[in-house]
């Protein structure tokens, strides 16, 4: 029988993505065994996150400073904005350090069924950023799902007439992928999005 | 023969059943509830998907087993090479997860489709011509899937986009035009692909049916009636034009979700829905056979025909067996008695099924 405190901790941890009650109990036991070493470290890290983390007022990224490290970085290309659904997508893109511009986090995707409307996302703020000028290109990096693509088309239409280039991530053949193993839908998409080769 | 050395372990009412020495024609005879259809269902699981009952996997595990089931068979690939061992089933710890093995190695259910093609006709499909148009659309989509595995993706995407549009149209607030534009763009893309897939399917099946005589086996004429333009741009334009009307109706009134498959009996020109029970059965069989021929595509094929002989008169029955005899696919038939199968009882492998037990008759 576990104490009330341990139960409460297990219950909180069990709600973390990918955990669940069984893994949460295992994590709690592990922490209890290391309450002199690992537990203080974890407490400190949690407190630091609670006290310092803020949402960037410009792009919606989560960081310890506002504007966030990416928006404040003057070496980044100020004329490019990459629009993503969630912070996780921003981090995924930035981990690879391939995109040198700045970001804009929408905070979700349009879904009539789930009741997510344009005003629930930071689309207005994005349009404002573009209208304020100084932006050459907006990269729409939405997921290839129905809602993701609906959101991308919606934003593209809203920006119609603004003096920016609107681009979208390519869909199709993955790098290192073999045609033989691809499903028809992906192959068809790759074929539609084919491009001329220099040479 | 295509499938042989078939074993069923704790599958529905079969505790341990084994079938050896299969032939071109395979006949399962037994009373109602003996476990004949269960056997066909087990065979249908050697195809991707949920089998011929579209049942849940946990429901397939036998009552007195440990909560899982397993089915295996040796597939003769028809190239003279060694047999391939196919296996599928569930484990008691995860009764909802399908395990598929080819020659002992785990693989996906989809990959079963690379080895053989399976078609079936069950009494549950008997009412197809008198049923709702939705049932016939699902029937078309299932058949289209056998020819183009990508078809399911368009059907799912279309359904999802349609639900989004209908939700937007039934909102109290006037839906924002760019949002509708964005949804309709996806709706028309998936919808055009869906409609073209169905159109292609019906054209292919019609081409096979056209080669058959009108009699003695009833020959159906298939007519695909689109519920909207099958061209993406035209569908998008029509959807945009119909917004006011659709908003009043609170749903989308054009598009492939309004498609219809009209079937008439060739020669007589009578709609299939007004034909006799036996004629309807004969037409369904003709479509099933044509589709089996189309989708086998060089693979060994299996045709599972549950209770088909009972509704057919002797002349049609003879014609059916003659057609099946000419095909290369392996045939599995069920019936409550032997008499209707007298035409083939000399060449068929016959088992008696009772209470989930098998007895080889000939």
Coordinates of C-alpha atoms in Angstrom, one line a residue:
Chain A
X1 CA 0.0 0.0 0.0
X2 CA 1.4 3.3 -1.0
X3 CA 1.0 6.5 1.0
X4 CA -1.3 9.3 -0.1
X5 CA 1.7 11.4 -1.2
X6 CA 3.1 8.7 -3.4
X7 CA -0.3 8.1 -4.9
X8 CA -0.7 11.8 -5.7
X9 CA 2.7 11.9 -7.4
X10 CA 1.9 8.8 -9.4
X11 CA -1.4 10.2 -10.4
X12 CA 0.2 13.5 -11.7
X13 CA 2.9 11.7 -13.5
X14 CA 0.5 9.1 -15.1
X15 CA -1.0 12.0 -17.1
X16 CA 2.2 12.8 -18.9
X17 CA 2.2 11.8 -22.6
X18 CA 3.5 8.3 -23.1
X19 CA 3.3 7.3 -19.4
X20 CA 0.2 5.9 -17.8
X21 CA -0.3 4.5 -14.2
X22 CA 2.1 1.6 -14.4
X23 CA 5.1 3.6 -15.8
X24 CA 4.2 6.5 -13.4
X25 CA 4.5 4.1 -10.4
X26 CA 7.8 2.8 -11.7
X27 CA 9.1 6.4 -12.1
X28 CA 8.0 7.3 -8.6
X29 CA 9.7 4.3 -7.0
X30 CA 12.9 5.2 -8.9
X31 CA 12.7 8.7 -7.5
X32 CA 11.9 7.6 -4.0
X33 CA 15.0 5.4 -4.0
X34 CA 17.1 8.4 -5.1
X35 CA 15.5 11.1 -3.0
X36 CA 19.0 12.3 -2.0
X37 CA 20.3 12.7 -5.5
X38 CA 17.9 12.7 -8.4
X39 CA 14.9 14.1 -6.6
X40 CA 16.4 17.5 -5.7
X41 CA 17.7 17.9 -9.3
X42 CA 14.2 17.2 -10.7
X43 CA 12.6 19.6 -8.2
X44 CA 15.0 22.3 -9.1
X45 CA 14.5 21.8 -12.9
X46 CA 10.7 21.9 -12.4
X47 CA 10.8 25.0 -10.3
X48 CA 13.1 26.7 -12.8
X49 CA 10.6 25.9 -15.6
X50 CA 7.7 27.1 -13.5
X51 CA 9.4 30.4 -12.6
X52 CA 11.1 31.3 -15.8
X53 CA 9.2 29.9 -18.8
X54 CA 7.2 32.3 -20.8
X55 CA 5.4 32.3 -24.1
X56 CA 7.1 34.6 -26.7
X57 CA 4.8 37.5 -27.6
X58 CA 6.0 37.5 -31.2
X59 CA 6.0 33.9 -32.3
X60 CA 4.3 31.9 -29.5
X61 CA 7.4 29.8 -28.8
X62 CA 8.1 28.7 -25.2
X63 CA 11.4 30.0 -23.8
X64 CA 12.9 31.6 -20.7
X65 CA 12.9 35.0 -22.3
X66 CA 10.4 37.1 -24.1
X67 CA 11.0 37.7 -27.0
X68 CA 12.3 34.1 -27.3
X69 CA 15.9 33.3 -28.2
X70 CA 15.0 32.7 -31.8
X71 CA 13.1 36.0 -32.3
X72 CA 15.8 37.9 -30.4
X73 CA 18.6 36.4 -32.5
X74 CA 19.7 39.1 -35.0
X75 CA 21.7 36.7 -37.1
X76 CA 18.4 35.0 -38.2
X77 CA 16.8 36.1 -41.4
X78 CA 14.1 38.6 -40.3
X79 CA 12.3 38.4 -43.7
X80 CA 11.3 34.7 -43.5
X81 CA 8.6 33.3 -41.2
X82 CA 7.9 29.6 -40.9
X83 CA 4.3 28.9 -39.7
X84 CA 3.8 25.7 -37.6
X85 CA 0.8 24.2 -35.7
X86 CA 2.5 23.6 -32.3
X87 CA 5.6 24.4 -30.4
X88 CA 6.7 20.7 -30.8
X89 CA 6.8 21.3 -34.6
X90 CA 8.9 24.4 -34.1
X91 CA 11.4 22.5 -32.0
X92 CA 11.5 19.6 -34.5
X93 CA 12.3 22.0 -37.3
X94 CA 14.8 24.0 -35.3
X95 CA 16.6 20.9 -34.0
X96 CA 17.8 20.3 -37.5
X97 CA 18.9 24.0 -37.7
X98 CA 18.0 24.1 -41.4
X99 CA 15.6 27.0 -41.3
X100 CA 17.4 30.3 -40.7
X101 CA 14.4 32.5 -40.5
X102 CA 11.9 33.0 -37.6
X103 CA 8.8 31.1 -36.6
X104 CA 5.1 31.6 -35.9
X105 CA 3.2 29.1 -33.7
X106 CA -0.5 28.9 -34.4
X107 CA -1.4 26.9 -31.3
X108 CA -3.4 24.3 -33.1
X109 CA -5.3 23.7 -36.4
X110 CA -8.7 24.7 -37.8
X111 CA -11.3 22.0 -37.0
X112 CA -15.0 22.7 -37.3
X113 CA -15.8 19.4 -35.6
X114 CA -13.5 20.1 -32.6
X115 CA -14.8 23.7 -32.5
X116 CA -11.4 25.3 -33.2
X117 CA -12.1 28.4 -35.2
X118 CA -9.7 30.9 -36.8
X119 CA -10.0 33.3 -33.8
X120 CA -8.8 30.5 -31.5
X121 CA -5.5 30.3 -33.3
X122 CA -2.9 33.1 -33.6
X123 CA -3.7 33.7 -37.2
X124 CA -4.6 37.4 -36.6
X125 CA -1.2 37.9 -35.1
X126 CA 0.5 36.3 -38.1
X127 CA -1.4 38.5 -40.5
X128 CA -0.4 41.5 -38.5
X129 CA 3.3 40.5 -38.5
X130 CA 3.1 40.2 -42.3
X131 CA 1.2 43.4 -42.7
X132 CA 3.7 45.3 -40.7
X133 CA 6.1 44.7 -43.5
X134 CA 9.7 43.5 -43.8
X135 CA 8.6 39.9 -44.6
X136 CA 9.4 38.4 -48.0
X137 CA 8.4 34.8 -47.5
X138 CA 5.9 32.8 -45.4
X139 CA 6.6 29.1 -45.2
X140 CA 3.5 27.1 -44.3
X141 CA 4.8 24.0 -42.4
X142 CA 1.5 22.4 -41.4
X143 CA 1.0 18.7 -41.0
X144 CA -0.2 16.8 -44.1
X145 CA -3.5 16.0 -42.3
X146 CA -6.9 17.2 -43.4
X147 CA -7.0 19.8 -40.7
X148 CA -3.4 20.9 -41.2
X149 CA -3.9 21.4 -44.9
X150 CA -7.2 23.2 -44.4
X151 CA -5.4 25.6 -42.1
X152 CA -2.6 26.1 -44.7
X153 CA -5.1 26.9 -47.5
X154 CA -7.0 29.2 -45.1
X155 CA -3.9 31.2 -44.2
X156 CA -2.8 31.3 -47.9
X157 CA -6.1 32.8 -48.9
X158 CA -6.1 35.3 -46.0
X159 CA -2.7 36.5 -47.2
X160 CA -3.8 36.8 -50.8
X161 CA -2.8 40.2 -52.1
X162 CA -0.1 40.8 -49.5
X163 CA 3.3 41.4 -50.9
X164 CA 4.9 38.1 -49.7
X165 CA 5.8 34.8 -51.3
X166 CA 3.8 32.0 -49.7
X167 CA 5.4 28.5 -49.9
X168 CA 4.5 25.1 -48.5
X169 CA 6.6 22.2 -47.4
X170 CA 6.9 19.5 -50.1
X171 CA 5.0 16.3 -49.7
X172 CA 6.3 13.0 -51.2
X173 CA 9.3 10.8 -51.4
X174 CA 11.2 10.7 -48.1
X175 CA 14.9 11.1 -48.2
X176 CA 16.5 7.6 -48.3
X177 CA 13.1 6.2 -49.2
X178 CA 12.7 3.5 -51.8
X179 CA 9.8 3.8 -54.3
X180 CA 9.0 0.1 -54.0
X181 CA 8.0 0.6 -50.4
X182 CA 5.9 3.7 -50.7
X183 CA 2.1 3.6 -50.6
X184 CA 0.2 4.8 -53.7
X185 CA -1.0 8.0 -52.1
X186 CA 2.5 9.2 -51.3
X187 CA 3.8 8.1 -54.7
X188 CA 1.0 10.0 -56.4
X189 CA 1.8 13.1 -54.4
X190 CA 5.5 12.8 -55.2
X191 CA 4.7 12.5 -58.9
X192 CA 2.4 15.5 -58.8
X193 CA 5.0 17.6 -57.0
X194 CA 7.8 16.6 -59.4
X195 CA 10.2 19.3 -60.5
X196 CA 12.5 20.0 -63.4
X197 CA 16.2 19.0 -63.0
X198 CA 19.0 21.3 -63.9
X199 CA 21.5 19.7 -66.3
Chain B
X1 CA -4.2 -26.1 -54.7
X2 CA -4.0 -22.5 -53.5
X3 CA -4.5 -23.1 -49.8
X4 CA -3.9 -26.4 -48.1
X5 CA -3.0 -27.8 -44.7
X6 CA -5.3 -25.3 -43.0
X7 CA -5.4 -25.3 -39.2
X8 CA -7.7 -23.3 -36.9
X9 CA -7.0 -23.1 -33.1
X10 CA -9.6 -21.8 -30.7
X11 CA -11.2 -19.8 -33.5
X12 CA -14.9 -19.2 -32.7
X13 CA -16.5 -22.7 -32.3
X14 CA -13.5 -24.5 -33.7
X15 CA -11.2 -25.8 -31.0
X16 CA -8.7 -27.6 -33.2
X17 CA -9.7 -28.0 -36.8
X18 CA -7.5 -29.2 -39.7
X19 CA -8.2 -29.4 -43.4
X20 CA -5.8 -31.4 -45.6
X21 CA -5.9 -32.4 -49.3
X22 CA -8.0 -29.4 -50.5
X23 CA -9.1 -29.4 -54.2
X24 CA -10.3 -26.8 -56.7
X25 CA -13.8 -27.2 -55.3
X26 CA -14.0 -27.5 -51.5
X27 CA -17.4 -28.1 -49.9
X28 CA -18.4 -27.7 -46.3
X29 CA -21.7 -29.4 -45.4
X30 CA -23.4 -29.0 -42.1
X31 CA -26.5 -27.8 -40.2
X32 CA -27.0 -24.1 -39.3
X33 CA -24.6 -23.0 -36.6
X34 CA -22.2 -25.9 -37.2
X35 CA -19.2 -23.6 -37.9
X36 CA -19.1 -23.6 -41.8
X37 CA -19.1 -19.8 -42.1
X38 CA -16.6 -19.6 -39.2
X39 CA -14.3 -21.6 -41.4
X40 CA -14.8 -19.3 -44.4
X41 CA -14.3 -16.3 -42.0
X42 CA -11.0 -17.8 -40.9
X43 CA -9.9 -18.1 -44.5
X44 CA -10.9 -14.6 -45.2
X45 CA -8.4 -13.4 -42.6
X46 CA -5.6 -14.4 -45.0
X47 CA -6.6 -11.1 -46.7
X48 CA -5.9 -7.6 -45.2
X49 CA -8.9 -6.2 -43.4
X50 CA -11.5 -7.5 -40.9
X51 CA -12.6 -10.6 -42.7
X52 CA -16.0 -11.5 -44.2
X53 CA -18.1 -10.7 -41.1
X54 CA -16.2 -7.4 -40.4
X55 CA -16.1 -8.6 -36.8
X56 CA -13.8 -7.5 -34.0
X57 CA -10.8 -9.6 -33.3
X58 CA -11.6 -10.4 -29.6
X59 CA -15.0 -11.8 -30.8
X60 CA -13.2 -14.4 -33.0
X61 CA -11.3 -16.0 -30.1
X62 CA -13.0 -19.2 -29.0
X63 CA -15.0 -19.3 -25.8
X64 CA -13.1 -22.2 -24.3
X65 CA -9.6 -21.1 -25.4
X66 CA -7.2 -18.8 -23.6
X67 CA -8.5 -15.6 -25.2
X68 CA -6.4 -15.7 -28.4
X69 CA -6.7 -17.7 -31.7
X70 CA -4.5 -18.8 -34.5
X71 CA -5.1 -19.8 -38.1
X72 CA -2.4 -21.1 -40.5
X73 CA -2.3 -22.5 -44.0
X74 CA 0.2 -23.5 -46.7
X75 CA -0.1 -21.4 -49.8
X76 CA 1.0 -23.0 -53.1
X77 CA 2.2 -20.0 -55.0
X78 CA 1.5 -21.7 -58.3
X79 CA 5.0 -21.3 -59.7
X80 CA 6.1 -24.8 -58.8
X81 CA 8.1 -23.5 -55.9
X82 CA 8.0 -24.4 -52.2
X83 CA 4.7 -23.7 -50.3
X84 CA 4.6 -20.4 -48.3
X85 CA 3.3 -20.8 -44.7
X86 CA 0.8 -18.1 -43.8
X87 CA -0.3 -17.5 -40.2
X88 CA -2.5 -15.0 -38.4
X89 CA -4.2 -14.7 -35.1
X90 CA -4.2 -12.9 -31.8
X91 CA -2.4 -13.4 -28.4
X92 CA -4.4 -13.6 -25.2
X93 CA -2.5 -10.6 -23.7
X94 CA -3.4 -8.4 -26.7
X95 CA -6.7 -9.8 -28.1
X96 CA -7.3 -6.7 -30.3
X97 CA -4.0 -6.8 -32.1
X98 CA -3.7 -8.9 -35.2
X99 CA -0.5 -10.9 -35.7
X100 CA 0.4 -11.9 -39.2
X101 CA 3.3 -14.2 -40.2
X102 CA 4.6 -15.3 -43.5
X103 CA 7.0 -18.2 -43.3
X104 CA 7.3 -17.6 -39.6
X105 CA 8.4 -14.0 -39.8
X106 CA 6.1 -11.2 -38.5
X107 CA 4.8 -8.9 -41.2
X108 CA 1.9 -6.6 -41.8
X109 CA -1.7 -7.6 -42.7
X110 CA -1.3 -5.5 -45.9
X111 CA 1.5 -7.7 -47.1
X112 CA -0.9 -10.7 -47.3
X113 CA -2.3 -9.0 -50.3
X114 CA 1.0 -9.6 -52.1
X115 CA 0.5 -13.4 -51.9
X116 CA -3.1 -14.0 -52.7
X117 CA -6.4 -12.3 -53.5
X118 CA -9.6 -13.4 -51.7
X119 CA -13.2 -12.6 -52.7
X120 CA -16.4 -13.6 -51.0
X121 CA -20.2 -13.6 -51.1
X122 CA -22.2 -14.1 -48.0
X123 CA -26.0 -14.1 -47.3
X124 CA -25.5 -10.8 -45.5
X125 CA -24.9 -9.2 -48.9
X126 CA -28.2 -10.6 -50.4
X127 CA -30.1 -7.4 -49.9
X128 CA -27.6 -5.2 -51.6
X129 CA -29.9 -4.1 -54.5
X130 CA -32.8 -3.3 -52.2
X131 CA -30.6 -1.8 -49.5
X132 CA -29.7 1.9 -49.2
X133 CA -27.5 3.6 -51.8
X134 CA -24.9 3.9 -49.0
X135 CA -24.6 0.1 -48.8
X136 CA -23.9 0.0 -52.6
X137 CA -21.3 2.8 -52.3
X138 CA -19.5 0.8 -49.5
X139 CA -19.7 -2.2 -51.8
X140 CA -18.1 -0.3 -54.7
X141 CA -15.4 1.0 -52.4
X142 CA -14.6 -2.4 -51.0
X143 CA -14.2 -3.7 -54.6
X144 CA -12.2 -0.7 -55.7
X145 CA -9.9 -1.3 -52.8
X146 CA -9.1 -4.8 -54.2
X147 CA -7.9 -3.1 -57.4
X148 CA -6.3 0.0 -56.0
X149 CA -5.2 -0.1 -52.3
X150 CA -5.0 3.7 -52.3
X151 CA -8.7 4.0 -52.7
X152 CA -9.4 3.7 -49.0
X153 CA -7.3 6.8 -48.3
X154 CA -9.5 9.0 -50.6
X155 CA -12.7 7.5 -49.1
X156 CA -11.5 8.3 -45.6
X157 CA -10.2 11.8 -46.5
X158 CA -13.4 12.6 -48.3
X159 CA -15.6 11.5 -45.3
X160 CA -13.5 13.6 -42.9
X161 CA -13.6 16.7 -45.2
X162 CA -17.4 16.2 -45.7
X163 CA -18.0 16.2 -42.0
X164 CA -16.0 19.4 -41.6
X165 CA -18.0 21.1 -44.3
X166 CA -21.4 20.0 -43.0
X167 CA -20.4 21.1 -39.5
X168 CA -19.4 24.6 -40.9
X169 CA -22.7 24.8 -42.9
X170 CA -24.8 24.0 -39.9
X171 CA -23.1 26.5 -37.6
X172 CA -25.3 29.4 -36.3
X173 CA -22.8 31.9 -37.5
X174 CA -22.3 32.4 -41.3
X175 CA -19.2 30.3 -42.1
X176 CA -16.2 32.3 -43.1
X177 CA -15.6 32.0 -46.9
X178 CA -11.9 31.3 -46.8
X179 CA -12.5 28.5 -44.3
X180 CA -15.1 27.0 -46.6
X181 CA -12.7 27.5 -49.6
X182 CA -10.0 25.6 -47.8
X183 CA -12.3 22.7 -46.8
X184 CA -13.8 22.5 -50.2
X185 CA -10.4 22.4 -51.9
X186 CA -9.6 19.2 -49.9
X187 CA -13.2 17.9 -50.4
X188 CA -12.9 18.2 -54.1
X189 CA -9.5 16.7 -54.3
X190 CA -10.4 13.6 -52.4
X191 CA -13.9 13.5 -53.9
X192 CA -12.7 13.6 -57.5
X193 CA -10.2 10.8 -56.8
X194 CA -12.9 8.8 -55.1
X195 CA -15.4 9.2 -57.9
X196 CA -12.8 8.4 -60.6
X197 CA -11.9 5.3 -58.7
X198 CA -15.5 4.1 -58.6
X199 CA -16.0 5.0 -62.2
X200 CA -12.9 3.1 -63.2
X201 CA -14.0 0.1 -61.2
X202 CA -17.4 -0.1 -62.7
X203 CA -16.0 0.3 -66.2
X204 CA -13.6 -2.6 -65.6
X205 CA -16.2 -4.9 -64.1
X206 CA -18.6 -4.0 -67.0
X207 CA -16.0 -5.0 -69.5
X208 CA -15.7 -8.5 -67.9
X209 CA -19.5 -8.9 -67.7
X210 CA -19.9 -7.8 -71.3
X211 CA -18.1 -10.9 -72.4
X212 CA -20.7 -13.2 -70.8
X213 CA -23.9 -14.4 -72.4
X214 CA -27.3 -13.1 -70.9
X215 CA -28.3 -16.7 -70.1
X216 CA -28.5 -19.0 -68.4
X217 CA -26.6 -17.2 -65.7
X218 CA -28.3 -13.8 -65.1
X219 CA -26.1 -11.1 -66.4
X220 CA -26.2 -7.7 -64.7
X221 CA -25.6 -4.4 -66.4
X222 CA -23.9 -1.9 -64.1
X223 CA -24.4 1.8 -64.4
X224 CA -22.4 4.3 -62.2
X225 CA -24.5 7.4 -61.5
X226 CA -22.2 10.1 -60.1
X227 CA -23.5 12.4 -57.4
X228 CA -21.4 15.3 -58.6
X229 CA -18.7 16.2 -61.1
X230 CA -15.8 13.8 -61.0
X231 CA -13.4 16.5 -62.2
X232 CA -11.7 18.2 -59.2
X233 CA -12.0 21.7 -60.5
X234 CA -15.7 21.3 -61.6
X235 CA -16.5 19.7 -58.2
X236 CA -14.9 22.6 -56.4
X237 CA -16.8 25.1 -58.5
X238 CA -20.1 23.4 -57.9
X239 CA -19.5 23.1 -54.2
X240 CA -18.8 26.9 -54.0
X241 CA -21.9 27.6 -56.1
X242 CA -24.1 25.5 -53.9
X243 CA -23.2 27.0 -50.5
X244 CA -26.4 28.9 -49.9
X245 CA -28.6 25.9 -50.8
X246 CA -26.4 23.5 -48.8
X247 CA -26.5 25.9 -45.8
X248 CA -30.3 25.9 -45.9
X249 CA -30.2 22.1 -46.0
X250 CA -27.4 22.0 -43.4
X251 CA -25.6 19.4 -45.4
X252 CA -23.7 18.9 -48.7
X253 CA -26.1 18.0 -51.4
X254 CA -23.7 17.1 -54.2
X255 CA -20.6 14.9 -54.4
X256 CA -19.6 11.3 -54.4
X257 CA -21.5 10.7 -51.1
X258 CA -24.6 10.9 -53.3
X259 CA -23.3 8.4 -55.9
X260 CA -25.5 5.5 -56.9
X261 CA -24.8 2.1 -58.5
X262 CA -27.7 1.1 -60.7
X263 CA -27.9 -2.5 -61.6
X264 CA -30.3 -3.9 -64.1
X265 CA -30.7 -7.4 -65.5
X266 CA -29.4 -7.6 -69.0
X267 CA -31.9 -8.9 -71.6
X268 CA -34.9 -8.2 -69.4
X269 CA -34.0 -4.6 -68.6
X270 CA -35.6 -5.0 -65.2
X271 CA -34.0 -3.1 -62.2
X272 CA -32.1 -5.6 -60.0
X273 CA -34.2 -4.5 -57.0
X274 CA -37.4 -5.8 -58.8
X275 CA -35.9 -9.1 -59.9
X276 CA -36.5 -12.3 -58.1
X277 CA -34.4 -13.4 -55.1
X278 CA -32.7 -16.1 -57.2
X279 CA -32.0 -13.6 -60.0
X280 CA -30.6 -11.1 -57.6
X281 CA -28.3 -13.8 -56.2
X282 CA -27.2 -14.8 -59.6
X283 CA -26.3 -11.1 -60.5
X284 CA -24.4 -10.7 -57.2
X285 CA -22.5 -13.8 -58.0
X286 CA -21.7 -12.5 -61.5
X287 CA -20.3 -9.3 -60.1
X288 CA -18.3 -11.1 -57.4
X289 CA -16.8 -13.5 -60.0
X290 CA -16.0 -10.6 -62.4
X291 CA -14.3 -8.7 -59.5
X292 CA -12.4 -11.8 -58.5
X293 CA -11.1 -12.2 -62.0
X294 CA -10.0 -8.5 -62.1
X295 CA -8.3 -8.4 -58.7
X296 CA -6.4 -11.7 -58.8
X297 CA -3.9 -10.0 -61.1
X298 CA -1.7 -13.1 -61.5
X299 CA -1.8 -14.0 -57.8
X300 CA -3.4 -17.3 -56.5
X301 CA -7.0 -16.5 -55.7
X302 CA -9.7 -17.8 -53.4
X303 CA -13.4 -17.4 -53.7
X304 CA -15.5 -18.0 -50.5
X305 CA -19.2 -18.6 -51.4
X306 CA -21.4 -18.9 -48.3
X307 CA -24.8 -20.6 -49.0
X308 CA -24.9 -19.7 -52.7
X309 CA -26.4 -22.8 -54.1
X310 CA -29.7 -22.8 -52.2
X311 CA -31.3 -19.8 -54.0
X312 CA -30.3 -20.9 -57.5
X313 CA -32.4 -23.1 -59.8
X314 CA -30.7 -26.2 -61.2
X315 CA -29.9 -24.6 -64.6
X316 CA -28.2 -21.6 -63.0
X317 CA -26.4 -23.8 -60.5
X318 CA -25.0 -25.9 -63.3
X319 CA -23.9 -22.7 -65.1
X320 CA -22.3 -21.4 -62.0
X321 CA -20.3 -24.6 -61.4
X322 CA -19.2 -24.6 -65.0
X323 CA -17.9 -21.0 -64.7
X324 CA -16.2 -21.8 -61.4
X325 CA -14.6 -24.9 -63.0
X326 CA -13.0 -22.8 -65.7
X327 CA -11.5 -20.3 -63.4
X328 CA -8.1 -20.9 -61.8
X329 CA -9.1 -19.7 -58.3
X330 CA -9.8 -22.1 -55.5
X331 CA -13.4 -22.3 -54.5
X332 CA -14.8 -22.8 -51.0
X333 CA -18.6 -23.5 -50.8
X334 CA -20.9 -24.1 -47.9
X335 CA -24.4 -25.7 -47.8
X336 CA -26.7 -27.4 -45.4
X337 CA -27.0 -30.5 -47.6
X338 CA -25.1 -32.3 -50.4
X339 CA -27.9 -32.5 -53.0
X340 CA -27.5 -29.1 -54.6
X341 CA -23.8 -29.9 -55.2
X342 CA -24.3 -33.2 -57.1
X343 CA -22.7 -31.6 -60.2
X344 CA -19.3 -31.3 -58.5
X345 CA -19.4 -34.0 -55.8
X346 CA -17.0 -36.2 -57.8
X347 CA -14.3 -33.6 -58.0
X348 CA -14.8 -31.7 -54.7
X349 CA -13.1 -32.2 -51.4
X350 CA -16.0 -32.5 -49.0
X351 CA -16.0 -32.1 -45.2
X352 CA -18.9 -32.4 -42.8
X353 CA -18.9 -29.7 -40.2
X354 CA -20.8 -30.2 -36.9
X355 CA -20.3 -28.3 -33.6
X356 CA -16.9 -27.0 -34.7
X357 CA -15.6 -30.5 -35.6
X358 CA -14.6 -31.6 -39.1
X359 CA -15.0 -35.0 -40.8
X360 CA -13.7 -35.6 -44.3
X361 CA -16.4 -37.2 -46.5
X362 CA -14.6 -37.5 -49.8

